[in-house]
Amino acid sequence: MTKDKKYPASLIWVMAVIGVWYCLYLIIQQPVVPSPAKVGMRIFQLLVSGSLGRHIIASLLRLMEGMGLAMVVALPLGIAMGASDRFMAATKDLIHILLPIPKIAFLPLVFIGLGIGEASKVGLIFL
């Protein structure tokens, strides 16, 4: 008894995305849409050289720093808001105003306050 080999749906989607990407590359023929083959080769080069791993580790460290700082601030703030009706009343309006704003909109303010560098990257993750 043999089983039918079927392609997983995720593989089909990946192939479809790469196909659409290649079609866009052929139609547009501008540096804005690079060739999927060139991108694949560059990723392979980065994997072989080890620099992709360094960049991934640096990004994960930034993520942990920003999330850690956010927890240090948010947990005591949340506990204080839950424990005190006055504190809740004083802070909830500010939180309700800031919550729906996309955090990327704060990027210029983060650059002004923290400069362009590691601090601004961690600061934006913190927000």
Short mmCIF file of N, CA, C and O in Angstrom, two decimals:
data_model
loop_
_atom_site.label_atom_id
_atom_site.label_comp_id
_atom_site.label_asym_id
_atom_site.label_seq_id
_atom_site.Cartn_x
_atom_site.Cartn_y
_atom_site.Cartn_z
N MET A 1 0.85 -1.18 0.00
CA MET A 1 0.00 0.00 0.00
C MET A 1 0.90 1.25 0.00
O MET A 1 1.77 1.39 0.83
N THR A 2 0.72 2.11 -0.96
CA THR A 2 1.51 3.33 -1.05
C THR A 2 0.65 4.52 -0.66
O THR A 2 -0.55 4.56 -0.88
N LYS A 3 1.31 5.47 -0.09
CA LYS A 3 0.62 6.70 0.30
C LYS A 3 0.84 7.76 -0.78
O LYS A 3 1.92 7.83 -1.37
N ASP A 4 -0.19 8.54 -1.01
CA ASP A 4 -0.04 9.65 -1.95
C ASP A 4 0.79 10.73 -1.31
O ASP A 4 0.55 11.12 -0.17
N LYS A 5 1.78 11.21 -2.03
CA LYS A 5 2.61 12.29 -1.51
C LYS A 5 1.95 13.61 -1.89
O LYS A 5 1.71 13.88 -3.06
N LYS A 6 1.68 14.39 -0.90
CA LYS A 6 1.06 15.70 -1.15
C LYS A 6 1.99 16.77 -0.60
O LYS A 6 2.65 16.59 0.42
N TYR A 7 2.01 17.88 -1.29
CA TYR A 7 2.78 19.01 -0.82
C TYR A 7 2.03 19.69 0.31
O TYR A 7 0.83 19.91 0.22
N PRO A 8 2.75 20.04 1.38
CA PRO A 8 2.07 20.79 2.45
C PRO A 8 1.62 22.16 1.94
O PRO A 8 2.24 22.74 1.04
N ALA A 9 0.54 22.64 2.50
CA ALA A 9 -0.01 23.92 2.06
C ALA A 9 1.01 25.04 2.22
O ALA A 9 1.08 25.95 1.38
N SER A 10 1.82 24.99 3.27
CA SER A 10 2.81 26.06 3.48
C SER A 10 3.84 26.10 2.36
O SER A 10 4.26 27.17 1.94
N LEU A 11 4.23 24.93 1.85
CA LEU A 11 5.18 24.90 0.75
C LEU A 11 4.58 25.50 -0.51
O LEU A 11 5.24 26.23 -1.25
N ILE A 12 3.32 25.21 -0.74
CA ILE A 12 2.63 25.77 -1.92
C ILE A 12 2.57 27.29 -1.80
O ILE A 12 2.80 28.00 -2.78
N TRP A 13 2.26 27.80 -0.60
CA TRP A 13 2.20 29.25 -0.41
C TRP A 13 3.57 29.89 -0.62
O TRP A 13 3.68 30.95 -1.24
N VAL A 14 4.62 29.27 -0.10
CA VAL A 14 5.98 29.81 -0.30
C VAL A 14 6.31 29.86 -1.79
O VAL A 14 6.84 30.86 -2.29
N MET A 15 6.00 28.79 -2.50
CA MET A 15 6.27 28.76 -3.94
C MET A 15 5.46 29.83 -4.67
O MET A 15 5.97 30.47 -5.59
N ALA A 16 4.21 30.04 -4.25
CA ALA A 16 3.37 31.06 -4.89
C ALA A 16 3.93 32.45 -4.64
O ALA A 16 3.98 33.28 -5.56
N VAL A 17 4.36 32.72 -3.42
CA VAL A 17 4.92 34.04 -3.10
C VAL A 17 6.19 34.28 -3.90
O VAL A 17 6.40 35.37 -4.47
N ILE A 18 7.06 33.28 -3.98
CA ILE A 18 8.29 33.43 -4.76
C ILE A 18 7.96 33.62 -6.24
O ILE A 18 8.60 34.42 -6.94
N GLY A 19 6.95 32.92 -6.73
CA GLY A 19 6.54 33.09 -8.12
C GLY A 19 6.03 34.49 -8.41
O GLY A 19 6.40 35.10 -9.43
N VAL A 20 5.19 35.02 -7.54
CA VAL A 20 4.69 36.39 -7.71
C VAL A 20 5.84 37.38 -7.63
O VAL A 20 5.93 38.33 -8.41
N TRP A 21 6.75 37.15 -6.65
CA TRP A 21 7.92 38.01 -6.50
C TRP A 21 8.75 38.01 -7.78
O TRP A 21 9.16 39.07 -8.26
N TYR A 22 8.99 36.82 -8.37
CA TYR A 22 9.78 36.73 -9.60
C TYR A 22 9.08 37.45 -10.76
O TYR A 22 9.72 38.14 -11.55
N CYS A 23 7.76 37.31 -10.83
CA CYS A 23 7.00 38.02 -11.88
C CYS A 23 7.13 39.52 -11.72
O CYS A 23 7.32 40.25 -12.70
N LEU A 24 7.03 40.01 -10.47
CA LEU A 24 7.21 41.45 -10.23
C LEU A 24 8.62 41.89 -10.61
O LEU A 24 8.80 42.96 -11.18
N TYR A 25 9.61 41.07 -10.31
CA TYR A 25 10.99 41.37 -10.68
C TYR A 25 11.12 41.52 -12.19
O TYR A 25 11.77 42.44 -12.69
N LEU A 26 10.50 40.59 -12.93
CA LEU A 26 10.58 40.65 -14.39
C LEU A 26 9.82 41.85 -14.96
O LEU A 26 10.26 42.46 -15.94
N ILE A 27 8.69 42.20 -14.36
CA ILE A 27 7.88 43.30 -14.87
C ILE A 27 8.52 44.65 -14.55
O ILE A 27 8.65 45.51 -15.42
N ILE A 28 8.93 44.84 -13.30
CA ILE A 28 9.41 46.15 -12.85
C ILE A 28 10.85 46.39 -13.27
O ILE A 28 11.20 47.48 -13.72
N GLN A 29 11.71 45.42 -13.11
CA GLN A 29 13.13 45.50 -13.47
C GLN A 29 13.79 46.77 -12.91
O GLN A 29 14.45 47.52 -13.64
N GLN A 30 13.57 47.00 -11.63
CA GLN A 30 14.20 48.11 -10.92
C GLN A 30 14.85 47.53 -9.66
O GLN A 30 14.45 46.48 -9.17
N PRO A 31 15.82 48.24 -9.07
CA PRO A 31 16.47 47.74 -7.85
C PRO A 31 15.51 47.62 -6.66
O PRO A 31 15.82 46.96 -5.68
N VAL A 32 14.34 48.25 -6.77
CA VAL A 32 13.36 48.17 -5.68
C VAL A 32 12.90 46.73 -5.47
O VAL A 32 12.64 46.30 -4.35
N VAL A 33 12.79 45.97 -6.54
CA VAL A 33 12.38 44.57 -6.47
C VAL A 33 13.56 43.72 -6.96
O VAL A 33 13.72 43.51 -8.16
N PRO A 34 14.39 43.23 -6.04
CA PRO A 34 15.54 42.43 -6.47
C PRO A 34 15.12 41.03 -6.89
O PRO A 34 14.02 40.57 -6.59
N SER A 35 16.00 40.37 -7.58
CA SER A 35 15.74 39.00 -8.03
C SER A 35 15.68 38.07 -6.82
O SER A 35 16.53 38.16 -5.92
N PRO A 36 14.71 37.16 -6.77
CA PRO A 36 14.67 36.19 -5.67
C PRO A 36 15.94 35.35 -5.60
O PRO A 36 16.39 35.00 -4.51
N ALA A 37 16.53 35.06 -6.75
CA ALA A 37 17.77 34.27 -6.76
C ALA A 37 18.91 35.04 -6.10
O ALA A 37 19.69 34.47 -5.33
N LYS A 38 19.02 36.35 -6.39
CA LYS A 38 20.08 37.16 -5.77
C LYS A 38 19.88 37.26 -4.26
O LYS A 38 20.83 37.20 -3.49
N VAL A 39 18.64 37.42 -3.84
CA VAL A 39 18.35 37.49 -2.41
C VAL A 39 18.68 36.15 -1.74
O VAL A 39 19.29 36.12 -0.67
N GLY A 40 18.32 35.06 -2.38
CA GLY A 40 18.63 33.74 -1.85
C GLY A 40 20.13 33.51 -1.73
O GLY A 40 20.62 32.98 -0.73
N MET A 41 20.88 33.93 -2.75
CA MET A 41 22.34 33.80 -2.71
C MET A 41 22.94 34.64 -1.60
O MET A 41 23.87 34.21 -0.92
N ARG A 42 22.42 35.85 -1.42
CA ARG A 42 22.94 36.73 -0.37
C ARG A 42 22.65 36.15 1.02
O ARG A 42 23.51 36.19 1.89
N ILE A 43 21.47 35.60 1.20
CA ILE A 43 21.14 34.96 2.49
C ILE A 43 22.08 33.78 2.73
O ILE A 43 22.60 33.60 3.84
N PHE A 44 22.33 33.00 1.68
CA PHE A 44 23.25 31.87 1.81
C PHE A 44 24.65 32.35 2.18
O PHE A 44 25.30 31.77 3.04
N GLN A 45 25.13 33.42 1.54
CA GLN A 45 26.44 33.98 1.86
C GLN A 45 26.51 34.43 3.32
O GLN A 45 27.51 34.22 4.00
N LEU A 46 25.43 35.08 3.78
CA LEU A 46 25.41 35.54 5.17
C LEU A 46 25.39 34.37 6.14
O LEU A 46 26.01 34.42 7.21
N LEU A 47 24.68 33.31 5.78
CA LEU A 47 24.66 32.12 6.64
C LEU A 47 26.03 31.48 6.71
O LEU A 47 26.49 31.08 7.78
N VAL A 48 26.69 31.36 5.56
CA VAL A 48 28.01 30.73 5.51
C VAL A 48 29.04 31.56 6.26
O VAL A 48 29.87 31.03 7.01
N SER A 49 29.00 32.86 6.11
CA SER A 49 29.99 33.73 6.76
C SER A 49 29.74 33.86 8.26
O SER A 49 30.63 34.25 9.00
N GLY A 50 28.54 33.59 8.71
CA GLY A 50 28.23 33.68 10.13
C GLY A 50 27.74 35.04 10.56
O GLY A 50 27.35 35.22 11.72
N SER A 51 27.72 36.02 9.67
CA SER A 51 27.30 37.37 10.08
C SER A 51 25.79 37.44 10.29
O SER A 51 25.32 38.25 11.09
N LEU A 52 25.01 36.60 9.62
CA LEU A 52 23.56 36.59 9.84
C LEU A 52 23.24 36.19 11.27
O LEU A 52 22.38 36.78 11.92
N GLY A 53 23.96 35.21 11.78
CA GLY A 53 23.78 34.79 13.16
C GLY A 53 24.07 35.91 14.15
O GLY A 53 23.35 36.09 15.13
N ARG A 54 25.13 36.67 13.88
CA ARG A 54 25.46 37.81 14.76
C ARG A 54 24.35 38.84 14.77
O ARG A 54 24.00 39.39 15.81
N HIS A 55 23.79 39.11 13.60
CA HIS A 55 22.70 40.09 13.50
C HIS A 55 21.44 39.60 14.20
O HIS A 55 20.73 40.36 14.86
N ILE A 56 21.15 38.32 14.07
CA ILE A 56 19.99 37.74 14.75
C ILE A 56 20.17 37.82 16.26
O ILE A 56 19.25 38.20 16.99
N ILE A 57 21.36 37.49 16.74
CA ILE A 57 21.63 37.57 18.18
C ILE A 57 21.51 39.00 18.68
O ILE A 57 20.92 39.26 19.74
N ALA A 58 22.05 39.96 17.92
CA ALA A 58 21.95 41.37 18.32
C ALA A 58 20.49 41.81 18.38
O ALA A 58 20.09 42.51 19.32
N SER A 59 19.69 41.39 17.43
CA SER A 59 18.27 41.74 17.43
C SER A 59 17.55 41.11 18.62
O SER A 59 16.70 41.75 19.25
N LEU A 60 17.85 39.87 18.91
CA LEU A 60 17.23 39.21 20.06
C LEU A 60 17.62 39.88 21.37
O LEU A 60 16.79 40.01 22.28
N LEU A 61 18.88 40.32 21.48
CA LEU A 61 19.30 41.03 22.69
C LEU A 61 18.56 42.35 22.84
O LEU A 61 18.12 42.70 23.95
N ARG A 62 18.40 43.08 21.75
CA ARG A 62 17.62 44.33 21.80
C ARG A 62 16.18 44.05 22.23
O ARG A 62 15.61 44.78 23.03
N LEU A 63 15.61 42.99 21.67
CA LEU A 63 14.25 42.62 22.01
C LEU A 63 14.13 42.30 23.50
O LEU A 63 13.20 42.75 24.17
N MET A 64 15.08 41.55 24.03
CA MET A 64 15.03 41.20 25.46
C MET A 64 15.22 42.45 26.33
O MET A 64 14.56 42.58 27.37
N GLU A 65 16.11 43.35 25.93
CA GLU A 65 16.30 44.58 26.71
C GLU A 65 15.03 45.42 26.73
O GLU A 65 14.60 45.88 27.79
N GLY A 66 14.45 45.64 25.57
CA GLY A 66 13.24 46.46 25.48
C GLY A 66 12.08 45.85 26.23
O GLY A 66 11.35 46.53 26.96
N MET A 67 11.88 44.55 26.06
CA MET A 67 10.78 43.87 26.75
C MET A 67 11.03 43.83 28.25
O MET A 67 10.10 43.97 29.05
N GLY A 68 12.28 43.64 28.65
CA GLY A 68 12.61 43.64 30.08
C GLY A 68 12.32 44.99 30.71
O GLY A 68 11.72 45.06 31.80
N LEU A 69 12.74 46.05 30.06
CA LEU A 69 12.45 47.40 30.57
C LEU A 69 10.95 47.66 30.62
O LEU A 69 10.44 48.25 31.58
N ALA A 70 10.23 47.21 29.61
CA ALA A 70 8.78 47.39 29.59
C ALA A 70 8.12 46.67 30.76
O ALA A 70 7.22 47.21 31.40
N MET A 71 8.59 45.48 31.06
CA MET A 71 8.02 44.74 32.19
C MET A 71 8.35 45.41 33.52
O MET A 71 7.50 45.46 34.42
N VAL A 72 9.56 45.93 33.64
CA VAL A 72 9.96 46.62 34.88
C VAL A 72 9.06 47.83 35.13
O VAL A 72 8.73 48.14 36.27
N VAL A 73 8.66 48.50 34.07
CA VAL A 73 7.79 49.67 34.21
C VAL A 73 6.32 49.27 34.29
O VAL A 73 5.56 49.77 35.13
N ALA A 74 5.89 48.35 33.42
CA ALA A 74 4.47 48.04 33.30
C ALA A 74 3.92 47.24 34.47
O ALA A 74 2.77 47.49 34.88
N LEU A 75 4.68 46.32 35.00
CA LEU A 75 4.15 45.51 36.10
C LEU A 75 3.84 46.35 37.35
O LEU A 75 2.72 46.27 37.87
N PRO A 76 4.76 47.17 37.85
CA PRO A 76 4.41 48.00 39.00
C PRO A 76 3.29 49.00 38.68
O PRO A 76 2.43 49.26 39.53
N LEU A 77 3.29 49.53 37.46
CA LEU A 77 2.24 50.46 37.06
C LEU A 77 0.88 49.76 37.06
O LEU A 77 -0.10 50.30 37.58
N GLY A 78 0.81 48.56 36.51
CA GLY A 78 -0.44 47.80 36.50
C GLY A 78 -0.90 47.42 37.89
O GLY A 78 -2.10 47.50 38.21
N ILE A 79 0.04 47.03 38.74
CA ILE A 79 -0.32 46.68 40.12
C ILE A 79 -0.84 47.91 40.85
O ILE A 79 -1.85 47.84 41.57
N ALA A 80 -0.17 49.05 40.66
CA ALA A 80 -0.61 50.28 41.31
C ALA A 80 -1.99 50.70 40.80
O ALA A 80 -2.84 51.16 41.58
N MET A 81 -2.22 50.55 39.50
CA MET A 81 -3.53 50.91 38.95
C MET A 81 -4.63 49.99 39.49
O MET A 81 -5.75 50.44 39.75
N GLY A 82 -4.32 48.72 39.67
CA GLY A 82 -5.30 47.78 40.20
C GLY A 82 -5.56 47.97 41.68
O GLY A 82 -6.66 47.70 42.17
N ALA A 83 -4.55 48.46 42.39
CA ALA A 83 -4.69 48.60 43.84
C ALA A 83 -5.31 49.93 44.27
O ALA A 83 -5.90 50.02 45.34
N SER A 84 -5.16 50.95 43.44
CA SER A 84 -5.62 52.28 43.84
C SER A 84 -6.58 52.85 42.80
O SER A 84 -6.20 53.05 41.63
N ASP A 85 -7.80 53.14 43.23
CA ASP A 85 -8.77 53.75 42.32
C ASP A 85 -8.34 55.15 41.91
O ASP A 85 -8.58 55.57 40.77
N ARG A 86 -7.72 55.89 42.83
CA ARG A 86 -7.25 57.25 42.51
C ARG A 86 -6.15 57.21 41.44
O ARG A 86 -6.15 58.01 40.51
N PHE A 87 -5.20 56.29 41.62
CA PHE A 87 -4.13 56.17 40.63
C PHE A 87 -4.68 55.74 39.28
O PHE A 87 -4.25 56.22 38.24
N MET A 88 -5.66 54.83 39.31
CA MET A 88 -6.31 54.39 38.07
C MET A 88 -6.98 55.57 37.37
O MET A 88 -6.84 55.76 36.17
N ALA A 89 -7.69 56.38 38.13
CA ALA A 89 -8.39 57.53 37.56
C ALA A 89 -7.40 58.54 36.98
O ALA A 89 -7.67 59.17 35.96
N ALA A 90 -6.25 58.67 37.64
CA ALA A 90 -5.25 59.65 37.19
C ALA A 90 -4.52 59.20 35.92
O ALA A 90 -4.07 60.04 35.14
N THR A 91 -4.38 57.90 35.71
CA THR A 91 -3.56 57.41 34.60
C THR A 91 -4.34 56.82 33.43
O THR A 91 -3.81 56.72 32.33
N LYS A 92 -5.58 56.41 33.64
CA LYS A 92 -6.27 55.67 32.58
C LYS A 92 -6.54 56.52 31.34
O LYS A 92 -6.47 56.01 30.23
N ASP A 93 -6.79 57.82 31.51
CA ASP A 93 -7.03 58.66 30.33
C ASP A 93 -5.79 58.76 29.45
O ASP A 93 -5.89 58.67 28.22
N LEU A 94 -4.64 58.92 30.07
CA LEU A 94 -3.39 58.98 29.30
C LEU A 94 -3.15 57.66 28.56
O LEU A 94 -2.78 57.66 27.39
N ILE A 95 -3.37 56.57 29.24
CA ILE A 95 -3.17 55.26 28.61
C ILE A 95 -4.16 55.06 27.46
O ILE A 95 -3.78 54.58 26.39
N HIS A 96 -5.41 55.46 27.66
CA HIS A 96 -6.41 55.30 26.60
C HIS A 96 -6.12 56.20 25.40
O HIS A 96 -6.47 55.86 24.27
N ILE A 97 -5.48 57.32 25.63
CA ILE A 97 -5.11 58.21 24.51
C ILE A 97 -3.92 57.64 23.74
O ILE A 97 -3.89 57.65 22.51
N LEU A 98 -2.92 57.12 24.46
CA LEU A 98 -1.69 56.65 23.81
C LEU A 98 -1.82 55.25 23.20
O LEU A 98 -1.11 54.93 22.26
N LEU A 99 -2.72 54.43 23.72
CA LEU A 99 -2.81 53.04 23.28
C LEU A 99 -3.08 52.86 21.78
O LEU A 99 -2.40 52.06 21.13
N PRO A 100 -4.02 53.57 21.17
CA PRO A 100 -4.29 53.30 19.75
C PRO A 100 -3.28 53.90 18.77
O PRO A 100 -3.34 53.61 17.58
N ILE A 101 -2.37 54.72 19.24
CA ILE A 101 -1.38 55.34 18.35
C ILE A 101 -0.34 54.29 17.96
O ILE A 101 0.23 53.64 18.84
N PRO A 102 -0.08 54.11 16.67
CA PRO A 102 0.97 53.15 16.27
C PRO A 102 2.30 53.58 16.86
O PRO A 102 2.68 54.76 16.81
N LYS A 103 3.01 52.65 17.44
CA LYS A 103 4.25 52.98 18.15
C LYS A 103 5.32 53.51 17.21
O LYS A 103 6.18 54.27 17.61
N ILE A 104 5.25 53.14 15.94
CA ILE A 104 6.23 53.66 14.98
C ILE A 104 6.07 55.17 14.81
O ILE A 104 7.01 55.86 14.42
N ALA A 105 4.90 55.71 15.15
CA ALA A 105 4.69 57.15 15.05
C ALA A 105 5.54 57.89 16.07
O ALA A 105 5.81 59.09 15.91
N PHE A 106 5.99 57.20 17.11
CA PHE A 106 6.84 57.83 18.12
C PHE A 106 8.32 57.84 17.71
O PHE A 106 9.15 58.39 18.44
N LEU A 107 8.64 57.24 16.58
CA LEU A 107 10.04 57.12 16.16
C LEU A 107 10.78 58.46 16.11
O LEU A 107 11.89 58.56 16.64
N PRO A 108 10.21 59.51 15.50
CA PRO A 108 10.94 60.79 15.51
C PRO A 108 11.22 61.31 16.93
O PRO A 108 12.30 61.83 17.21
N LEU A 109 10.26 61.14 17.82
CA LEU A 109 10.47 61.57 19.21
C LEU A 109 11.53 60.73 19.90
O LEU A 109 12.33 61.25 20.69
N VAL A 110 11.53 59.43 19.60
CA VAL A 110 12.54 58.55 20.18
C VAL A 110 13.92 58.94 19.67
O VAL A 110 14.89 58.99 20.44
N PHE A 111 14.04 59.26 18.37
CA PHE A 111 15.32 59.70 17.82
C PHE A 111 15.79 61.00 18.46
O PHE A 111 16.97 61.16 18.75
N ILE A 112 14.85 61.93 18.67
CA ILE A 112 15.22 63.20 19.29
C ILE A 112 15.67 62.97 20.73
O ILE A 112 16.68 63.53 21.17
N GLY A 113 14.96 62.12 21.45
CA GLY A 113 15.28 61.89 22.85
C GLY A 113 16.47 60.98 23.08
O GLY A 113 17.26 61.21 24.00
N LEU A 114 16.62 59.95 22.27
CA LEU A 114 17.65 58.94 22.53
C LEU A 114 18.75 58.90 21.48
O LEU A 114 19.72 58.14 21.63
N GLY A 115 18.60 59.66 20.41
CA GLY A 115 19.60 59.64 19.34
C GLY A 115 19.39 58.46 18.42
O GLY A 115 18.49 57.65 18.60
N ILE A 116 20.27 58.35 17.44
CA ILE A 116 20.20 57.24 16.49
C ILE A 116 21.26 56.23 16.92
O ILE A 116 22.45 56.47 16.80
N GLY A 117 20.81 55.12 17.43
CA GLY A 117 21.74 54.10 17.91
C GLY A 117 20.99 53.02 18.66
O GLY A 117 19.77 52.85 18.50
N GLU A 118 21.72 52.30 19.50
CA GLU A 118 21.14 51.19 20.24
C GLU A 118 20.03 51.65 21.17
O GLU A 118 19.00 50.98 21.30
N ALA A 119 20.21 52.78 21.84
CA ALA A 119 19.22 53.25 22.81
C ALA A 119 17.87 53.51 22.14
O ALA A 119 16.81 53.19 22.71
N SER A 120 17.89 54.07 20.95
CA SER A 120 16.63 54.35 20.27
C SER A 120 15.93 53.06 19.82
O SER A 120 14.72 52.95 19.86
N LYS A 121 16.71 52.07 19.42
CA LYS A 121 16.14 50.78 19.03
C LYS A 121 15.47 50.10 20.23
O LYS A 121 14.34 49.62 20.14
N VAL A 122 16.18 50.08 21.35
CA VAL A 122 15.63 49.48 22.56
C VAL A 122 14.45 50.30 23.06
O VAL A 122 13.43 49.76 23.51
N GLY A 123 14.54 51.62 22.95
CA GLY A 123 13.44 52.50 23.39
C GLY A 123 12.17 52.28 22.60
O GLY A 123 11.08 52.27 23.17
N LEU A 124 12.28 52.07 21.32
CA LEU A 124 11.09 51.83 20.51
C LEU A 124 10.48 50.46 20.84
O LEU A 124 9.27 50.34 20.91
N ILE A 125 11.31 49.48 21.09
CA ILE A 125 10.81 48.18 21.52
C ILE A 125 10.13 48.32 22.88
O ILE A 125 9.07 47.73 23.12
N PHE A 126 10.69 49.11 23.76
CA PHE A 126 10.10 49.36 25.07
C PHE A 126 8.68 49.94 24.94
O PHE A 126 7.78 49.53 25.65
N LEU A 127 8.51 50.85 24.00
CA LEU A 127 7.17 51.44 23.81
C LEU A 127 6.19 50.40 23.31
O LEU A 127 5.03 50.41 23.64
#
